[in-house]
PDB file of C-alpha atoms and ligand atoms in Angstrom:
ATOM      1  CA  MET A   1     -10.465  -3.829  18.775  1.00  0.00           C
ATOM      2  CA  ARG A   2      -8.494  -0.579  18.842  1.00  0.00           C
ATOM      3  CA  PRO A   3     -10.884   2.375  18.634  1.00  0.00           C
ATOM      4  CA  ILE A   4     -10.913   4.445  15.425  1.00  0.00           C
ATOM      5  CA  PRO A   5      -8.438   7.338  15.942  1.00  0.00           C
ATOM      6  CA  ASP A   6     -10.166  10.502  17.124  1.00  0.00           C
ATOM      7  CA  TRP A   7      -8.317  12.786  14.696  1.00  0.00           C
ATOM      8  CA  LEU A   8      -9.939  11.002  11.762  1.00  0.00           C
ATOM      9  CA  VAL A   9     -12.616  12.832   9.785  1.00  0.00           C
ATOM     10  CA  VAL A  10     -14.777   9.860   8.869  1.00  0.00           C
ATOM     11  CA  GLU A  11     -17.312  11.596   6.673  1.00  0.00           C
ATOM     12  CA  SER A  12     -15.789  13.783   3.988  1.00  0.00           C
ATOM     13  CA  VAL A  13     -17.586  16.880   2.780  1.00  0.00           C
ATOM     14  CA  SER A  14     -14.641  17.990   0.699  1.00  0.00           C
ATOM     15  CA  ASP A  15     -11.128  16.808  -0.067  1.00  0.00           C
ATOM     16  CA  SER A  16      -8.567  19.335  -1.219  1.00  0.00           C
ATOM     17  CA  ASP A  17      -5.209  18.515  -2.726  1.00  0.00           C
ATOM     18  CA  ILE A  18      -2.267  20.074  -0.916  1.00  0.00           C
ATOM     19  CA  GLY A  19       0.605  18.582  -2.882  1.00  0.00           C
ATOM     20  CA  VAL A  20       2.617  15.566  -3.934  1.00  0.00           C
ATOM     21  CA  VAL A  21       4.477  13.694  -1.182  1.00  0.00           C
ATOM     22  CA  THR A  22       6.391  11.287  -3.429  1.00  0.00           C
ATOM     23  CA  SER A  23       6.126  10.032  -6.937  1.00  0.00           C
ATOM     24  CA  GLY A  24       7.595   6.689  -7.964  1.00  0.00           C
ATOM     25  CA  LYS A  25       7.237   4.325 -10.872  1.00  0.00           C
ATOM     26  CA  GLU A  26       4.551   2.283  -9.151  1.00  0.00           C
ATOM     27  CA  ALA A  27       2.663   4.797  -7.070  1.00  0.00           C
ATOM     28  CA  GLN A  28       2.225   8.466  -6.343  1.00  0.00           C
ATOM     29  CA  ILE A  29       1.372   9.737  -2.894  1.00  0.00           C
ATOM     30  CA  ASP A  30      -0.613  12.944  -2.562  1.00  0.00           C
ATOM     31  CA  LEU A  31      -1.336  14.922   0.565  1.00  0.00           C
ATOM     32  CA  VAL A  32      -5.025  15.691   0.904  1.00  0.00           C
ATOM     33  CA  GLU A  33      -6.881  17.765   3.473  1.00  0.00           C
ATOM     34  CA  ARG A  34     -10.243  16.258   4.321  1.00  0.00           C
ATOM     35  CA  THR A  35     -13.025  18.411   5.778  1.00  0.00           C
ATOM     36  CA  GLY A  36     -15.985  16.919   7.628  1.00  0.00           C
ATOM     37  CA  PRO A  37     -19.562  18.206   8.039  1.00  0.00           C
ATOM     38  CA  ASP A  38     -18.662  19.967  11.311  1.00  0.00           C
ATOM     39  CA  GLY A  39     -15.725  21.789   9.697  1.00  0.00           C
ATOM     40  CA  ARG A  40     -13.088  19.568  11.325  1.00  0.00           C
ATOM     41  CA  THR A  41     -10.155  18.691   9.103  1.00  0.00           C
ATOM     42  CA  CYS A  42      -7.521  15.978   8.930  1.00  0.00           C
ATOM     43  CA  LEU A  43      -4.594  15.160   6.671  1.00  0.00           C
ATOM     44  CA  VAL A  44      -4.716  12.065   4.495  1.00  0.00           C
ATOM     45  CA  ALA A  45      -1.954  10.431   2.456  1.00  0.00           C
ATOM     46  CA  ARG A  46      -3.544   9.183  -0.738  1.00  0.00           C
ATOM     47  CA  LYS A  47      -1.442   6.536  -2.435  1.00  0.00           C
ATOM     48  CA  ARG A  48      -2.480   6.066  -6.024  1.00  0.00           C
ATOM     49  CA  TYR A  49      -1.102   3.102  -7.944  1.00  0.00           C
ATOM     50  CA  LEU A  50      -0.216   3.752 -11.518  1.00  0.00           C
ATOM     51  CA  PRO A  51      -1.750   1.258 -13.931  1.00  0.00           C
ATOM     52  CA  ARG A  52       0.487  -1.758 -13.759  1.00  0.00           C
ATOM     53  CA  GLU A  53       0.993  -4.926 -15.711  1.00  0.00           C
ATOM     54  CA  VAL A  54       1.037  -8.027 -13.561  1.00  0.00           C
ATOM     55  CA  HIS A  55       4.833  -8.021 -13.911  1.00  0.00           C
ATOM     56  CA  ASN A  56       7.618  -6.628 -16.003  1.00  0.00           C
ATOM     57  CA  LYS A  57       8.694  -9.246 -18.498  1.00  0.00           C
ATOM     58  CA  GLY A  58      12.197  -7.876 -19.141  1.00  0.00           C
ATOM     59  CA  GLU A  59      12.989  -7.849 -15.445  1.00  0.00           C
ATOM     60  CA  LEU A  60      11.790 -11.390 -14.963  1.00  0.00           C
ATOM     61  CA  GLU A  61      13.794 -12.710 -17.895  1.00  0.00           C
ATOM     62  CA  ALA A  62      16.912 -11.000 -16.570  1.00  0.00           C
ATOM     63  CA  LEU A  63      16.391 -12.931 -13.356  1.00  0.00           C
ATOM     64  CA  GLY A  64      16.325 -16.180 -15.308  1.00  0.00           C
ATOM     65  CA  PHE A  65      12.594 -16.848 -15.318  1.00  0.00           C
ATOM     66  CA  GLN A  66      10.924 -18.851 -18.071  1.00  0.00           C
ATOM     67  CA  ARG A  67      10.220 -17.344 -21.435  1.00  0.00           C
ATOM     68  CA  ALA A  68       7.852 -14.445 -20.964  1.00  0.00           C
ATOM     69  CA  SER A  69       4.952 -15.870 -22.956  1.00  0.00           C
ATOM     70  CA  THR A  70       4.750 -19.085 -20.934  1.00  0.00           C
ATOM     71  CA  PHE A  71       5.222 -17.214 -17.705  1.00  0.00           C
ATOM     72  CA  ARG A  72       2.580 -14.625 -18.496  1.00  0.00           C
ATOM     73  CA  HIS A  73       0.109 -17.323 -19.243  1.00  0.00           C
ATOM     74  CA  ASP A  74       0.979 -19.143 -16.075  1.00  0.00           C
ATOM     75  CA  VAL A  75       0.639 -16.031 -13.921  1.00  0.00           C
ATOM     76  CA  ARG A  76      -2.694 -15.154 -15.433  1.00  0.00           C
ATOM     77  CA  TYR A  77      -3.958 -18.653 -14.935  1.00  0.00           C
ATOM     78  CA  ARG A  78      -2.784 -18.782 -11.343  1.00  0.00           C
ATOM     79  CA  GLU A  79      -4.130 -15.323 -10.492  1.00  0.00           C
ATOM     80  CA  GLY A  80      -7.337 -16.134 -12.308  1.00  0.00           C
ATOM     81  CA  ARG A  81      -7.952 -19.295 -10.317  1.00  0.00           C
ATOM     82  CA  GLN A  82      -8.247 -17.260  -7.136  1.00  0.00           C
ATOM     83  CA  PHE A  83     -11.554 -15.809  -8.269  1.00  0.00           C
ATOM     84  CA  ARG A  84     -14.641 -17.829  -7.553  1.00  0.00           C
ATOM     85  CA  LYS A  85     -16.835 -16.634 -10.401  1.00  0.00           C
ATOM     86  CA  SER A  86     -15.898 -18.138 -13.752  1.00  0.00           C
ATOM     87  CA  ARG A  87     -16.570 -14.765 -15.398  1.00  0.00           C
ATOM     88  CA  ASP A  88     -13.919 -13.155 -13.169  1.00  0.00           C
ATOM     89  CA  ARG A  89     -11.479 -16.005 -13.764  1.00  0.00           C
ATOM     90  CA  ARG A  90     -11.752 -15.662 -17.516  1.00  0.00           C
ATOM     91  CA  ALA A  91     -11.391 -11.871 -17.357  1.00  0.00           C
ATOM     92  CA  VAL A  92      -8.119 -12.174 -15.425  1.00  0.00           C
ATOM     93  CA  GLU A  93      -6.775 -14.954 -17.651  1.00  0.00           C
ATOM     94  CA  ARG A  94      -7.464 -12.829 -20.714  1.00  0.00           C
ATOM     95  CA  MET A  95      -6.308  -9.607 -19.005  1.00  0.00           C
ATOM     96  CA  THR A  96      -9.308  -7.634 -20.110  1.00  0.00           C
ATOM     97  CA  THR A  97      -9.762  -4.156 -18.623  1.00  0.00           C
ATOM     98  CA  TYR A  98     -12.175  -5.655 -16.127  1.00  0.00           C
ATOM     99  CA  GLY A  99      -9.658  -8.403 -15.294  1.00  0.00           C
ATOM    100  CA  LYS A 100      -6.945  -5.826 -14.595  1.00  0.00           C
ATOM    101  CA  HIS A 101      -9.349  -3.983 -12.309  1.00  0.00           C
ATOM    102  CA  LEU A 102     -10.010  -7.152 -10.342  1.00  0.00           C
ATOM    103  CA  LEU A 103      -6.279  -7.725  -9.777  1.00  0.00           C
ATOM    104  CA  GLN A 104      -5.603  -4.105  -8.858  1.00  0.00           C
ATOM    105  CA  ASP A 105      -8.437  -4.174  -6.358  1.00  0.00           C
ATOM    106  CA  ARG A 106      -6.964  -7.222  -4.685  1.00  0.00           C
ATOM    107  CA  TRP A 107      -3.603  -5.472  -4.598  1.00  0.00           C
ATOM    108  CA  THR A 108      -4.735  -2.338  -2.737  1.00  0.00           C
ATOM    109  CA  GLY A 109      -7.081  -4.518  -0.712  1.00  0.00           C
ATOM    110  CA  HIS A 110      -4.192  -6.721   0.334  1.00  0.00           C
ATOM    111  CA  GLU A 111      -2.012  -3.793   1.419  1.00  0.00           C
ATOM    112  CA  TYR A 112      -4.970  -2.422   3.363  1.00  0.00           C
ATOM    113  CA  ASP A 113      -5.679  -5.762   5.072  1.00  0.00           C
ATOM    114  CA  VAL A 114      -2.074  -6.287   6.143  1.00  0.00           C
ATOM    115  CA  MET A 115      -1.755  -2.731   7.454  1.00  0.00           C
ATOM    116  CA  SER A 116      -5.066  -3.020   9.307  1.00  0.00           C
ATOM    117  CA  SER A 117      -4.114  -6.206  11.069  1.00  0.00           C
ATOM    118  CA  LEU A 118      -0.714  -4.769  12.016  1.00  0.00           C
ATOM    119  CA  TRP A 119      -2.254  -1.493  13.199  1.00  0.00           C
ATOM    120  CA  GLU A 120      -4.718  -3.568  15.218  1.00  0.00           C
ATOM    121  CA  ALA A 121      -1.762  -5.459  16.731  1.00  0.00           C
ATOM    122  CA  GLY A 122      -0.367  -2.132  17.934  1.00  0.00           C
ATOM    123  CA  LEU A 123       2.278  -1.429  15.297  1.00  0.00           C
ATOM    124  CA  THR A 124       3.148   2.199  14.535  1.00  0.00           C
ATOM    125  CA  VAL A 125       2.078   2.069  10.893  1.00  0.00           C
ATOM    126  CA  PRO A 126       0.020   4.928   9.467  1.00  0.00           C
ATOM    127  CA  TYR A 127      -3.649   4.227  10.225  1.00  0.00           C
ATOM    128  CA  PRO A 128      -5.125   2.655   7.083  1.00  0.00           C
ATOM    129  CA  ILE A 129      -8.265   4.656   6.327  1.00  0.00           C
ATOM    130  CA  GLY A 130      -9.648   2.859   3.292  1.00  0.00           C
ATOM    131  CA  TYR A 131      -9.063   1.732  -0.258  1.00  0.00           C
ATOM    132  CA  SER A 132     -10.623   1.526  -3.676  1.00  0.00           C
ATOM    133  CA  THR A 133      -9.448  -0.039  -6.928  1.00  0.00           C
ATOM    134  CA  ASP A 134      -6.223   1.893  -7.316  1.00  0.00           C
ATOM    135  CA  VAL A 135      -6.116   4.105  -4.223  1.00  0.00           C
ATOM    136  CA  LEU A 136      -5.037   3.431  -0.661  1.00  0.00           C
ATOM    137  CA  GLU A 137      -5.765   6.134   1.925  1.00  0.00           C
ATOM    138  CA  LEU A 138      -3.548   6.378   4.986  1.00  0.00           C
ATOM    139  CA  GLU A 139      -2.959   8.578   7.963  1.00  0.00           C
ATOM    140  CA  PHE A 140      -0.414  11.205   6.921  1.00  0.00           C
ATOM    141  CA  VAL A 141       2.780  10.951   8.971  1.00  0.00           C
ATOM    142  CA  GLY A 142       3.811  14.579   9.189  1.00  0.00           C
ATOM    143  CA  ASP A 143       2.132  17.951   9.341  1.00  0.00           C
ATOM    144  CA  ARG A 144       1.271  20.860   7.077  1.00  0.00           C
ATOM    145  CA  SER A 145       4.937  21.732   6.741  1.00  0.00           C
ATOM    146  CA  GLY A 146       5.694  18.332   5.196  1.00  0.00           C
ATOM    147  CA  ALA A 147       6.021  14.581   5.559  1.00  0.00           C
ATOM    148  CA  ALA A 148       8.138  13.062   8.313  1.00  0.00           C
ATOM    149  CA  PRO A 149      11.666  12.389   7.014  1.00  0.00           C
ATOM    150  CA  GLN A 150      12.734   8.901   6.051  1.00  0.00           C
ATOM    151  CA  LEU A 151      15.208   7.445   8.536  1.00  0.00           C
ATOM    152  CA  ARG A 152      18.017   7.663   5.952  1.00  0.00           C
ATOM    153  CA  SER A 153      17.793  11.476   5.963  1.00  0.00           C
ATOM    154  CA  ALA A 154      16.492  12.099   9.487  1.00  0.00           C
ATOM    155  CA  ARG A 155      19.960  13.092  10.813  1.00  0.00           C
ATOM    156  CA  LEU A 156      19.294  11.753  14.286  1.00  0.00           C
ATOM    157  CA  ASP A 157      21.786  12.319  17.071  1.00  0.00           C
ATOM    158  CA  ARG A 158      23.115   9.430  19.166  1.00  0.00           C
ATOM    159  CA  ALA A 159      20.213   9.461  21.597  1.00  0.00           C
ATOM    160  CA  GLY A 160      17.711   9.762  18.754  1.00  0.00           C
ATOM    161  CA  LEU A 161      19.305   6.826  16.963  1.00  0.00           C
ATOM    162  CA  ALA A 162      19.146   4.729  20.107  1.00  0.00           C
ATOM    163  CA  ARG A 163      15.432   5.507  20.468  1.00  0.00           C
ATOM    164  CA  ALA A 164      14.792   4.801  16.779  1.00  0.00           C
ATOM    165  CA  PHE A 165      16.574   1.456  17.108  1.00  0.00           C
ATOM    166  CA  GLU A 166      14.477   0.567  20.143  1.00  0.00           C
ATOM    167  CA  GLN A 167      11.280   1.497  18.269  1.00  0.00           C
ATOM    168  CA  LEU A 168      12.395  -0.601  15.314  1.00  0.00           C
ATOM    169  CA  VAL A 169      13.012  -3.675  17.453  1.00  0.00           C
ATOM    170  CA  ASP A 170       9.643  -3.189  19.197  1.00  0.00           C
ATOM    171  CA  GLY A 171       7.940  -2.854  15.810  1.00  0.00           C
ATOM    172  CA  LEU A 172       9.591  -5.946  14.368  1.00  0.00           C
ATOM    173  CA  THR A 173       8.567  -7.871  17.464  1.00  0.00           C
ATOM    174  CA  VAL A 174       4.937  -6.909  16.841  1.00  0.00           C
ATOM    175  CA  ILE A 175       5.197  -7.864  13.158  1.00  0.00           C
ATOM    176  CA  VAL A 176       6.718 -11.271  13.891  1.00  0.00           C
ATOM    177  CA  ALA A 177       4.261 -11.981  16.700  1.00  0.00           C
ATOM    178  CA  ALA A 178       1.431 -11.262  14.255  1.00  0.00           C
ATOM    179  CA  GLY A 179       2.870 -13.881  11.903  1.00  0.00           C
ATOM    180  CA  TRP A 180       4.416 -11.605   9.278  1.00  0.00           C
ATOM    181  CA  ALA A 181       7.905 -10.828   8.046  1.00  0.00           C
ATOM    182  CA  HIS A 182       8.852  -7.418   6.629  1.00  0.00           C
ATOM    183  CA  GLY A 183       9.818  -7.894   2.990  1.00  0.00           C
ATOM    184  CA  ASP A 184      11.334  -4.476   2.370  1.00  0.00           C
ATOM    185  CA  LEU A 185      12.871  -3.196   5.569  1.00  0.00           C
ATOM    186  CA  SER A 186      15.215  -0.294   4.893  1.00  0.00           C
ATOM    187  CA  ALA A 187      16.035   3.247   6.002  1.00  0.00           C
ATOM    188  CA  TYR A 188      13.805   4.379   3.105  1.00  0.00           C
ATOM    189  CA  ASN A 189      10.746   2.641   4.508  1.00  0.00           C
ATOM    190  CA  LEU A 190      11.006   3.910   8.079  1.00  0.00           C
ATOM    191  CA  LEU A 191       9.821   7.420   8.958  1.00  0.00           C
TER     192      LEU A 191
HETATM  193  N1  ATP B   1       1.308   7.862   5.179  1.00  0.00           N
HETATM  194  C1  ATP B   1       2.401   8.515   4.848  1.00  0.00           C
HETATM  195  N2  ATP B   1       2.728   9.677   5.458  1.00  0.00           N
HETATM  196  C2  ATP B   1       3.861  10.338   5.117  1.00  0.00           C
HETATM  197  N3  ATP B   1       4.731   9.911   4.182  1.00  0.00           N
HETATM  198  C3  ATP B   1       4.456   8.765   3.549  1.00  0.00           C
HETATM  199  C4  ATP B   1       3.295   8.015   3.852  1.00  0.00           C
HETATM  200  N4  ATP B   1       3.272   6.916   3.071  1.00  0.00           N
HETATM  201  C5  ATP B   1       4.378   6.980   2.325  1.00  0.00           C
HETATM  202  N5  ATP B   1       5.099   8.088   2.593  1.00  0.00           N
HETATM  203  C6  ATP B   1       6.369   8.482   1.958  1.00  0.00           C
HETATM  204  O1  ATP B   1       6.400   7.993   0.636  1.00  0.00           O
HETATM  205  C7  ATP B   1       7.427   7.014   0.467  1.00  0.00           C
HETATM  206  C8  ATP B   1       6.956   5.899  -0.451  1.00  0.00           C
HETATM  207  O2  ATP B   1       5.855   5.265   0.130  1.00  0.00           O
HETATM  208  P1  ATP B   1       5.773   3.685   0.190  1.00  0.00           P
HETATM  209  O3  ATP B   1       7.018   3.145   0.789  1.00  0.00           O
HETATM  210  O4  ATP B   1       4.482   3.321   0.801  1.00  0.00           O
HETATM  211  O5  ATP B   1       5.682   3.365  -1.352  1.00  0.00           O
HETATM  212  P2  ATP B   1       6.296   2.139  -2.101  1.00  0.00           P
HETATM  213  O6  ATP B   1       5.362   1.865  -3.197  1.00  0.00           O
HETATM  214  O7  ATP B   1       6.672   1.099  -1.126  1.00  0.00           O
HETATM  215  O8  ATP B   1       7.577   2.743  -2.723  1.00  0.00           O
HETATM  216  P3  ATP B   1       9.016   2.100  -2.620  1.00  0.00           P
HETATM  217  O9  ATP B   1       8.956   0.883  -3.469  1.00  0.00           O
HETATM  218  O10 ATP B   1       9.872   3.209  -3.147  1.00  0.00           O
HETATM  219  O11 ATP B   1       9.272   1.781  -1.183  1.00  0.00           O
HETATM  220  C9  ATP B   1       7.760   6.543   1.883  1.00  0.00           C
HETATM  221  O12 ATP B   1       9.063   6.056   1.979  1.00  0.00           O
HETATM  222  C10 ATP B   1       7.530   7.804   2.694  1.00  0.00           C
HETATM  223  O13 ATP B   1       8.674   8.667   2.617  1.00  0.00           O
HETATM  224 MG1   MG B   2       8.424   2.018   0.289  1.00  0.00          MG
END
């Protein structure tokens, strides 16, 4: 087990909002300063998922999927079956407020689990701090003056690019060795 990073303030006495890092259609990321009982502070990226439907029906139809009503039912049924308690299964199938909560929880929980196992394997992902129903808390990559730039706008010189490429190959090697494939690798998703 990798030890918990020493910069991390584990017990929060207060969290103060510093600003918005990014805001997209699925999630907003806020920068938060966390203060512990001894007055130590650390920066946390708080990724908050906006309430989401299981999928966007227009988008799926455009891609040639089945008629939305059949598909919706199918998705709900399939998602629902993954819950052991029949009460939970029914809630997801019917998409009640409680059912939506269950799915959302699994969503942030899944992102957290994948990041944890990759962090554990030594990958340079932000340290995943924790999650709740619609919030994922991560190590903030950056400092008080702002977030680290995405690779697409980092304006690296030749030597910097060579190092970034080497880091990328090392990272992908760790991901593959851990049994995963990156589903969204781009210069937007590398800092
Ligand atoms: N922990 C972090 N520290 C600093 N910046 C971050 C952090 N997490 C995310 N960001 C910034 O916010 C952007 C969006 O975050 P992320 O890629 O996790 O969201 P996403 O839901 O995948 O959005 P998209 O679909 O646009 O990729 C990142 O590309 C990065 O610039
Ligand atoms: Mg992204």
